[in-house]
CSV table of C-alpha atoms and ligand atoms in Angstrom, one decimal:
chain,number,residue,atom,x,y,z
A,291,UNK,CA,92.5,103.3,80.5
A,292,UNK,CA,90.0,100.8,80.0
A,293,UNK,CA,89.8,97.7,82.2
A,294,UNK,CA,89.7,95.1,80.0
A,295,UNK,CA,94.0,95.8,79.5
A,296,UNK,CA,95.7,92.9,80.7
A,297,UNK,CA,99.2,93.5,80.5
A,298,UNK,CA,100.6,96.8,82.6
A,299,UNK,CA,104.8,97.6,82.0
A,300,UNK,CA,106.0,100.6,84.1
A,301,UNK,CA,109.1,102.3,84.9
A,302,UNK,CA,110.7,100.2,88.1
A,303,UNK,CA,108.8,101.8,91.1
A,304,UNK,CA,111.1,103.2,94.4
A,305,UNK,CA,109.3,102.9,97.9
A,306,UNK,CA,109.6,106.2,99.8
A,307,UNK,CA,109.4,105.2,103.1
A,308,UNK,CA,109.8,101.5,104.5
A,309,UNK,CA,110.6,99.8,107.7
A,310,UNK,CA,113.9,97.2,107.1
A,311,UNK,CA,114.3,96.5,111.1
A,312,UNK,CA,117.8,95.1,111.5
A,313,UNK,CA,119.6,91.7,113.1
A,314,UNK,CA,117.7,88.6,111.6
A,315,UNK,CA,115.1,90.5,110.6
A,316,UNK,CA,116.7,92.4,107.8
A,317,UNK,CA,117.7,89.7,105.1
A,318,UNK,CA,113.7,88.6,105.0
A,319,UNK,CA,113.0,92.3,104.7
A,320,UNK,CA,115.7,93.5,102.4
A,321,UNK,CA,115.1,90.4,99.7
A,322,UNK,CA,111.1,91.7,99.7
A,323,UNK,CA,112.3,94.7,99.4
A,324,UNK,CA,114.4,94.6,96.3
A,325,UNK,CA,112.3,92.3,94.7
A,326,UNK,CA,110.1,94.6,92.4
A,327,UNK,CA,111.7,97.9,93.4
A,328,UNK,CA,114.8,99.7,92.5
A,329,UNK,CA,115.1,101.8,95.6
A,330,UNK,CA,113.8,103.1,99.5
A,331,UNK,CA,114.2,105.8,101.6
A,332,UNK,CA,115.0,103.2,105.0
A,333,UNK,CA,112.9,104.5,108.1
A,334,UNK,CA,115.9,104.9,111.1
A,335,UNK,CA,113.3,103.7,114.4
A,336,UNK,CA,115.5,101.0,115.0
A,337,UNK,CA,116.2,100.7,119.1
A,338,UNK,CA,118.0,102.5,119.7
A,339,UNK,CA,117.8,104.8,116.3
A,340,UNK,CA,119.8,105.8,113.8
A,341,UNK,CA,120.7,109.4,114.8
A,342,UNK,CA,124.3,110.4,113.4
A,343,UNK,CA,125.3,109.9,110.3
A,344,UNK,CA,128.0,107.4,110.9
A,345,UNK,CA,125.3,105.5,112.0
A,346,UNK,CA,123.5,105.6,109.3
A,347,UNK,CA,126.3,104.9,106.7
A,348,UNK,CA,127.1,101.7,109.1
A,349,UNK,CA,123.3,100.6,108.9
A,350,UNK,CA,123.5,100.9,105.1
A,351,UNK,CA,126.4,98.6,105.0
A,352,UNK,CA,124.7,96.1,106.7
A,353,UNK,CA,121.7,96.6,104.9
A,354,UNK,CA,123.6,96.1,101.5
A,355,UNK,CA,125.1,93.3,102.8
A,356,UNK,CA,121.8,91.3,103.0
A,357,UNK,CA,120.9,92.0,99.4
A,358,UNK,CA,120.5,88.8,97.3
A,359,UNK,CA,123.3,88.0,95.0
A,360,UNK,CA,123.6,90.6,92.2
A,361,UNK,CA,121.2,93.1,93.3
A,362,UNK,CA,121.7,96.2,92.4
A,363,UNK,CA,119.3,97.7,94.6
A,364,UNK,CA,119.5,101.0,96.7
A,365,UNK,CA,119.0,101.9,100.4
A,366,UNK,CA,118.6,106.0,100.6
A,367,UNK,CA,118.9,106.5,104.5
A,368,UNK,CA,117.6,108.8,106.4
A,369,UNK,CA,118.5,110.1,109.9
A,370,UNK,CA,116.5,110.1,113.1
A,371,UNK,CA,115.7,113.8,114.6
A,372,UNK,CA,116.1,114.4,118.4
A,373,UNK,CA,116.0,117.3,120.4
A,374,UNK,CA,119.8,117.1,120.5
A,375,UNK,CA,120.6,116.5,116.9
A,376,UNK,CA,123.4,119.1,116.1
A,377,UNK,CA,122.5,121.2,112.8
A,378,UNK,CA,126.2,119.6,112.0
A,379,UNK,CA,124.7,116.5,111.6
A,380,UNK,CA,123.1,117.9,108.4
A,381,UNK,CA,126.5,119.5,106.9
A,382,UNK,CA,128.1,115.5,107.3
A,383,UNK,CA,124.3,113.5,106.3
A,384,UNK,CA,124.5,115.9,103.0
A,385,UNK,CA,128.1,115.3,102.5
A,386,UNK,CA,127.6,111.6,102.5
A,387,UNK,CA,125.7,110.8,99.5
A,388,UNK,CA,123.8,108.4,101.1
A,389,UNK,CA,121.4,110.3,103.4
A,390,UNK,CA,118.6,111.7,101.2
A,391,UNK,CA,115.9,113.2,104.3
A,392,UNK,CA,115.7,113.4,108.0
A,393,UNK,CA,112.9,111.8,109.8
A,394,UNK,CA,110.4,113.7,112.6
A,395,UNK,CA,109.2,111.7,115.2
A,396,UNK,CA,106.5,113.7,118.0
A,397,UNK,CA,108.2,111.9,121.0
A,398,UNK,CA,106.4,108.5,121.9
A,399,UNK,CA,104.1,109.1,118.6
A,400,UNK,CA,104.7,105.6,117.6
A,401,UNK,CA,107.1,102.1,117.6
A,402,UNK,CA,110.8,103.1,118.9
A,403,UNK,CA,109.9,106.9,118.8
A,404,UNK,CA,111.1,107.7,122.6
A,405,UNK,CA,113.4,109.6,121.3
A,406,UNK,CA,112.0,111.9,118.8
A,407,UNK,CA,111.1,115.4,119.3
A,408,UNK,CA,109.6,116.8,122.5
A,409,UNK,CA,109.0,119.8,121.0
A,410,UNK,CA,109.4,121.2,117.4
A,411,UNK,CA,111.2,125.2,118.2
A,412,UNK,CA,114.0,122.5,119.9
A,413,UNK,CA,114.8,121.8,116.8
A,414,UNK,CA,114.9,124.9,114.5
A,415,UNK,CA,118.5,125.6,113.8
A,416,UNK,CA,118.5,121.8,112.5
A,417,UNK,CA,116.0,122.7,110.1
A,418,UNK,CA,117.4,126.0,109.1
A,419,UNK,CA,120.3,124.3,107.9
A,420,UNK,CA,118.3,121.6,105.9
A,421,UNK,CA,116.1,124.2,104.3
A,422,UNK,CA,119.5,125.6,103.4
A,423,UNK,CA,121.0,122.8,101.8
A,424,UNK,CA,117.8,121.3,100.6
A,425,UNK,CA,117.3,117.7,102.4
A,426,UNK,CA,113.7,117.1,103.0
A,427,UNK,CA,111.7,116.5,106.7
A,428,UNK,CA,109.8,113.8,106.8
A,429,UNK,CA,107.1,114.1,109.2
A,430,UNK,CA,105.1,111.5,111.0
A,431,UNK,CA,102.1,113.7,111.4
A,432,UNK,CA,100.5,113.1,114.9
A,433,UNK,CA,100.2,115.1,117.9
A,434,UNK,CA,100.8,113.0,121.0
A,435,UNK,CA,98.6,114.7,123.5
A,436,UNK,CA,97.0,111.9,126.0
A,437,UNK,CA,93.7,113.9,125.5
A,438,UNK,CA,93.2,115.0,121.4
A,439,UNK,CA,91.2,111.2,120.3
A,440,UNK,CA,93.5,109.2,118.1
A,441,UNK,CA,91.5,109.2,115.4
A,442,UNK,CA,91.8,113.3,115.4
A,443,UNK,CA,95.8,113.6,115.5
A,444,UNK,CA,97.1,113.6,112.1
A,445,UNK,CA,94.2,117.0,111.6
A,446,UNK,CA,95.5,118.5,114.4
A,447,UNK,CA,99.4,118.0,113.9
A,448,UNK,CA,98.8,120.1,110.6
A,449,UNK,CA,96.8,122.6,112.0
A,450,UNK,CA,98.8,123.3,115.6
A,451,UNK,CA,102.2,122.2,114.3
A,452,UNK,CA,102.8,121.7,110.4
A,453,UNK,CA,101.2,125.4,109.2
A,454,UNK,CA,103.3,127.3,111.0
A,455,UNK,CA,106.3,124.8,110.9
A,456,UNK,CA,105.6,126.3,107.4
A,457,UNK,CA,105.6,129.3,107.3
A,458,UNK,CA,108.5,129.6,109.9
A,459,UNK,CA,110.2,127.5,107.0
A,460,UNK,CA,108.6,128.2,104.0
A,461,UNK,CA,111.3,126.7,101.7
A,462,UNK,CA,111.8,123.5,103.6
A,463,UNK,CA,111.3,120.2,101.1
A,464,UNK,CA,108.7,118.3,103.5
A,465,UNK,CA,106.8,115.0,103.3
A,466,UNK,CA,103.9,114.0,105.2
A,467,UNK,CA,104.5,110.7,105.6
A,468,UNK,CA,101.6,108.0,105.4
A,469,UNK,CA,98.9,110.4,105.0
A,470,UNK,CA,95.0,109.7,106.3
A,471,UNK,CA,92.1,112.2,106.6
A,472,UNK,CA,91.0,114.3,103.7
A,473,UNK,CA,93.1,117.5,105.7
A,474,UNK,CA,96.5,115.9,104.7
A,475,UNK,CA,95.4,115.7,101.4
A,476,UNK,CA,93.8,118.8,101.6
A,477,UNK,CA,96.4,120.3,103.0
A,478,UNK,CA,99.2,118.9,100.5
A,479,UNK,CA,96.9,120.0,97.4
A,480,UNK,CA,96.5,123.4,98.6
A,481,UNK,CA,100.9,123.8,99.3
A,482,UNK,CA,103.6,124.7,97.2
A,483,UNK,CA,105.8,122.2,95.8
A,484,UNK,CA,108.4,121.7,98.4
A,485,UNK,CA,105.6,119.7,100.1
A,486,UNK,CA,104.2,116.0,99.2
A,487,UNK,CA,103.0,112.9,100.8
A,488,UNK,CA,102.9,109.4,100.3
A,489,UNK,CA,100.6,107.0,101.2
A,490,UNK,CA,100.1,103.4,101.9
A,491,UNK,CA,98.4,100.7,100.6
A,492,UNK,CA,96.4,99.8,103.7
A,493,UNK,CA,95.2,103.3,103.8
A,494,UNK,CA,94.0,102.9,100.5
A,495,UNK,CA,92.6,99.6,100.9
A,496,UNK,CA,91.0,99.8,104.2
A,497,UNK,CA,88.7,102.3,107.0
A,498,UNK,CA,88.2,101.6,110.1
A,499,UNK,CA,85.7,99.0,110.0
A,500,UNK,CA,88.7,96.6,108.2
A,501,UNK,CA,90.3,97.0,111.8
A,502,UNK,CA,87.5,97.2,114.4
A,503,UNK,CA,84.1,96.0,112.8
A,504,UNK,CA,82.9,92.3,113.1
A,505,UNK,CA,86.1,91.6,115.3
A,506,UNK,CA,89.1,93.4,115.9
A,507,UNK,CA,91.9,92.8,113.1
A,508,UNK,CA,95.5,93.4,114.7
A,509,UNK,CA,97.5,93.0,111.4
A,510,UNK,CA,95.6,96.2,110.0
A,511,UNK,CA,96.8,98.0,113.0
A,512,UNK,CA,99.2,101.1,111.9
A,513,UNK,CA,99.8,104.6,113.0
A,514,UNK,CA,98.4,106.7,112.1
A,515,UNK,CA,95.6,104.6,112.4
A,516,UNK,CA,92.9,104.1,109.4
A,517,UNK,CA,90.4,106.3,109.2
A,518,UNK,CA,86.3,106.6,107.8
A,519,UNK,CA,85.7,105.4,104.7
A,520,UNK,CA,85.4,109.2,103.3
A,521,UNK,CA,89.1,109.5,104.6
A,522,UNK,CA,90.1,107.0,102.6
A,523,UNK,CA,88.1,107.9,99.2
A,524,UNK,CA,89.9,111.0,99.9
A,525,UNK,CA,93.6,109.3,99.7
A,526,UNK,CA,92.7,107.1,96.4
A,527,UNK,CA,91.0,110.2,94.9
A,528,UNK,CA,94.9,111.9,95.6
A,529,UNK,CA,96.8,108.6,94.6
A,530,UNK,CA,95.0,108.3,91.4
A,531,UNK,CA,94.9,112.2,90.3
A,532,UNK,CA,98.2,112.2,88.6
A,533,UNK,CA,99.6,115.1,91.1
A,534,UNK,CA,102.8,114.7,91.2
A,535,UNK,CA,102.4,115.6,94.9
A,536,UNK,CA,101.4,112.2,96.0
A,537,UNK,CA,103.5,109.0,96.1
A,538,UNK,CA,104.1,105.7,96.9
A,539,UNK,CA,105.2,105.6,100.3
A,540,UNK,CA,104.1,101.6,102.0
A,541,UNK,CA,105.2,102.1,105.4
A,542,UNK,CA,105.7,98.1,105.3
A,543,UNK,CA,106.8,97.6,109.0
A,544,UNK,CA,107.0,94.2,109.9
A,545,UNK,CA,106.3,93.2,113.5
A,546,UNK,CA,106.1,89.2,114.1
A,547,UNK,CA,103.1,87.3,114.6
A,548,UNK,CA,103.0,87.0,118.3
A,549,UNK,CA,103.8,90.7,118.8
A,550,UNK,CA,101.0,92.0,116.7
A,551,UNK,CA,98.4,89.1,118.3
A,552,UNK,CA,98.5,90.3,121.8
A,553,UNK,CA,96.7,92.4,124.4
A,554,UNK,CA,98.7,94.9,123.2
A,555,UNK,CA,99.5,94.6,119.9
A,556,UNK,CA,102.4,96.7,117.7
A,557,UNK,CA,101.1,99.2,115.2
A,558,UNK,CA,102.6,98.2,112.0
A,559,UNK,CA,101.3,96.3,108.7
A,560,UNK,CA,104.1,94.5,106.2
A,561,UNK,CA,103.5,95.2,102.8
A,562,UNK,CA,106.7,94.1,100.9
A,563,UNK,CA,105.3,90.5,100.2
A,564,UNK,CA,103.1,92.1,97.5
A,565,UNK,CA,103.4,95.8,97.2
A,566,UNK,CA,103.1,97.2,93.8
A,567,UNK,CA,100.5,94.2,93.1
A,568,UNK,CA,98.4,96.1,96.4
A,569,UNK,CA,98.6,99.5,94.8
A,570,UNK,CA,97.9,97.8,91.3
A,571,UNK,CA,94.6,96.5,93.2
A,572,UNK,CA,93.7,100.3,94.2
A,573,UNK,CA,94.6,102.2,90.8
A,574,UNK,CA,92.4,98.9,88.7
A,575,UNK,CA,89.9,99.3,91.2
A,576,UNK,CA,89.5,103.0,90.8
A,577,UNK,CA,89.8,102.2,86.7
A,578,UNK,CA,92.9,104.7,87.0
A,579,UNK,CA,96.0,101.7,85.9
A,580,UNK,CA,97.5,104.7,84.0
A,581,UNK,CA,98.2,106.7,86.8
A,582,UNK,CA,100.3,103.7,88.1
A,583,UNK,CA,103.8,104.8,86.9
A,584,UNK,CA,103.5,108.2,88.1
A,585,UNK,CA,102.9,107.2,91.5
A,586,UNK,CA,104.8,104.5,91.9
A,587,UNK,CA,107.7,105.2,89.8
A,588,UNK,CA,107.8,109.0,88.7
A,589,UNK,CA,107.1,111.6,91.2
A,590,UNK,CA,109.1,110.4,93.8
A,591,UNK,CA,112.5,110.6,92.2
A,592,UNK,CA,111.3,114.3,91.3
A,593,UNK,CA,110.5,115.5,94.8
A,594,UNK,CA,114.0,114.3,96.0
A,595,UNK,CA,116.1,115.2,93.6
A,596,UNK,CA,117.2,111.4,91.9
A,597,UNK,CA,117.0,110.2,88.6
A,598,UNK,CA,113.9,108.2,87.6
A,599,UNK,CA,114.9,104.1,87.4
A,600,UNK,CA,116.5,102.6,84.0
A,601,UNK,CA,114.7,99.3,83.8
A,602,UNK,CA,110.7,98.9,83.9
A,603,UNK,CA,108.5,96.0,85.5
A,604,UNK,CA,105.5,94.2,84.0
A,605,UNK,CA,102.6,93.3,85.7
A,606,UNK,CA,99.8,91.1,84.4
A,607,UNK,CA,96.4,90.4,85.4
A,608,UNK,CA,96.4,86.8,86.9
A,609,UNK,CA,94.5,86.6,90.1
A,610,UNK,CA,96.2,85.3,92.7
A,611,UNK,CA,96.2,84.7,96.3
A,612,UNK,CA,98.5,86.4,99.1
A,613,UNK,CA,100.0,83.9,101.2
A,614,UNK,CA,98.6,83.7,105.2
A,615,UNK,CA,101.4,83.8,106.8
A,616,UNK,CA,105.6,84.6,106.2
A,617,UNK,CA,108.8,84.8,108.2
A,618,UNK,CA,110.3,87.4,109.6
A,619,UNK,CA,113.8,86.6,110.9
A,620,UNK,CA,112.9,83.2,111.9
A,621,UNK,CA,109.0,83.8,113.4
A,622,UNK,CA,106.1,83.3,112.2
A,623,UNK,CA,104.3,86.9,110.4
A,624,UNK,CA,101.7,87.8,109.1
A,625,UNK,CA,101.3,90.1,106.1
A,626,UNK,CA,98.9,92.7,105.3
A,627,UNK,CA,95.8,91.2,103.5
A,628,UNK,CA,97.1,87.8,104.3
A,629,UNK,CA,94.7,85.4,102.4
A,630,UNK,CA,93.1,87.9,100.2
A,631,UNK,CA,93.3,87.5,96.5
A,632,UNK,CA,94.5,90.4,94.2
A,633,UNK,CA,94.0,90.9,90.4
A,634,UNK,CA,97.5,91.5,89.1
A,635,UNK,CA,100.7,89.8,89.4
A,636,UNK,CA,104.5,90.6,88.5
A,637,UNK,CA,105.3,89.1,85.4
A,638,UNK,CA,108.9,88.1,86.8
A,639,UNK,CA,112.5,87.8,85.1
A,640,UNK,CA,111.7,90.8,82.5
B,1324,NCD,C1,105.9,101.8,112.3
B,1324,NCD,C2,106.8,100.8,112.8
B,1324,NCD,O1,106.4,99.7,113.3
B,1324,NCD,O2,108.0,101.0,112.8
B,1324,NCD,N1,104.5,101.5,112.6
B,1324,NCD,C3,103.4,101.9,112.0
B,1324,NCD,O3,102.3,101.6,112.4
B,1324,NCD,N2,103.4,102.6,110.9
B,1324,NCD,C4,106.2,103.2,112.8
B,1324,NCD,C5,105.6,104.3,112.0
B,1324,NCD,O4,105.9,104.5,110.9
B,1324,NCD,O5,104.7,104.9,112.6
B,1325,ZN,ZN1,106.7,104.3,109.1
């Protein structure tokens, strides 16, 4: 597509994996949320998390209940695996309608995940039973071993723990979540097609040097955390290929101001403040805008099983600048790529 297009209408894009918190927090994040986008699987690492499904279905009320006026938009939920998760649990999340995957926590891997998964055979006959009926893992890919280097966990979760995770289950619908490092997108090129990923815009966007060079820069702090530069050449080369195994996932998980600016700061960057216009940035900058909808829009409802959305958005190329700082249920936040300025704006009320 040439670059000189100025006008870009897709399909109405669906986030695949997003952080809603809950209390105050939830009508700031909710009304980002349904701004631009039709639909998102809800991360459950609330405190404590979402781990039955009555809890989940009670979560989702309260989530749709902080929608603006005359939303129609659509919380998929997802349940919280722990060592003691019954394989019951899947029979009643699959008879609900309203749980569409379960999510994998490595115990202590990241924010509220103290009670995920010590270790992964604890949890086989709960993932028998969702092979079975078809509800996908969703894995947050990192070993938690004190001694394997941070920046080496998400290569070593797929090589000690996610190849033979599948071939023990070789027909289990799996995402790896937020992937990193050219071996998770290695990894999901080279599997059948029970397995994708999605990725975020900050690991498209950013390496390492965006969070430790010329001063350390806490609100691009996330797990797993950014990688070299040749990592993340690797994730937009995936993003912008058109493989339907790769989709738009933000991982927008909002932590306040004061909470991320601290000795020791929360992982977590907020993206629902501008997130299709971020991964427009990416796919213009990599001259690949026509690969857009089939990220964003497309190849997620396929991998789970939904129909693709009715109503399309517009976006149109008006430079503009992110705001330096929002709210999040009452305090002060600050967004991913607060201050920057970005090429392409939603046209709104089309
Ligand atoms: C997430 C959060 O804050 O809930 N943080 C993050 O850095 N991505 C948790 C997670 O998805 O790892
Ligand atoms: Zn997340």
């Amino acid at each position: 597509m040439p670059s000189s297009i100025d006008r870009l209408t897709i399909i109405q894009p669906d986030d695949w994996h997003l952080h809603l918190r809950d209390g105050p927090a939830l009508r700031d994040t909710v009304n980002d949320a349904a701004r631009h986008f039709a639909r998102a699987i809800v991360m459950p690492n609330l405190a404590p998390p979402v781990i039955t499904t009555a809890q989940a279905e009670a979560y989702r009320q309260r989530i749709l209940a902080a929608r603006p006026e005359a939303s129609d938009w659509q919380a998929l939920m997802v349940l919280y695996l722990t060592d003691n998760t019954p394989a019951d649990e899947i029979d009643r999340a699959v008879a609900s309608g309203n749980i569409h995957a379960v999510k994998y926590y490595p115990a202590g891997a990241t924010t509220n995940s103290d009670s995920g998964v010590t270790d992964i055979k604890k949890v086989y006959p709960v993932l028998e039973r969702m092979q079975k009926l078809g509800l996908p893992l969703l894995l947050h890919g990192e070993v938690t071993d004190t001694h394997i280097d941070i920046f080496d966990r998400e290569a070593m979760f797929i090589e000690r723990i996610l190849i033979p995770l599948c071939l023990q289950f070789p027909d289990l619908k799996i995402v790896l979540e937020h992937i990193t490092t050219e071996q998770g997108v290695a990894f999901v090129s080279n599997s059948g097609d029970n397995i994708a990923a999605t990725i975020t815009p900050q690991h498209l966007l950013c390496n390492r040097n965006d969070l430790l060079a010329g001063g350390i820069r806490p609100h691009n702090y996330c797990l797993p955390i950014l990688k070299r530069s040749n990592h993340q050449q690797a994730l937009i080369n995936a993003a912008t290929s058109g493989s339907a195994k790769f989709f738009l996932g933000t991982d927008s998980a909002p932590h306040p101001q004061n909470k991320k600016e601290s000795a020791c700061g929360c992982a977590g960057c907020y993206s629902h403040h501008a997130a299709i216009e971020l991964y427009a940035e990416v796919f213009e900058r990599a001259q690949a805008l026509d690969k857009l909808e089939g990220f964003a829009s497309l190849f997620g409802p396929a991998f789970y099983g939904l129909p693709v959305n009715q109503k399309t958005l517009s976006l149109r190329r008006a430079p503009w600048q992110l705001p330096a700082s929002t709210q999040l249920g009452g305090d002060p936040m600050v967004p991913f790529y607060a201050s920057e300025t970005l090429q392409w704006a939603v046209v709104d009320g089309e």
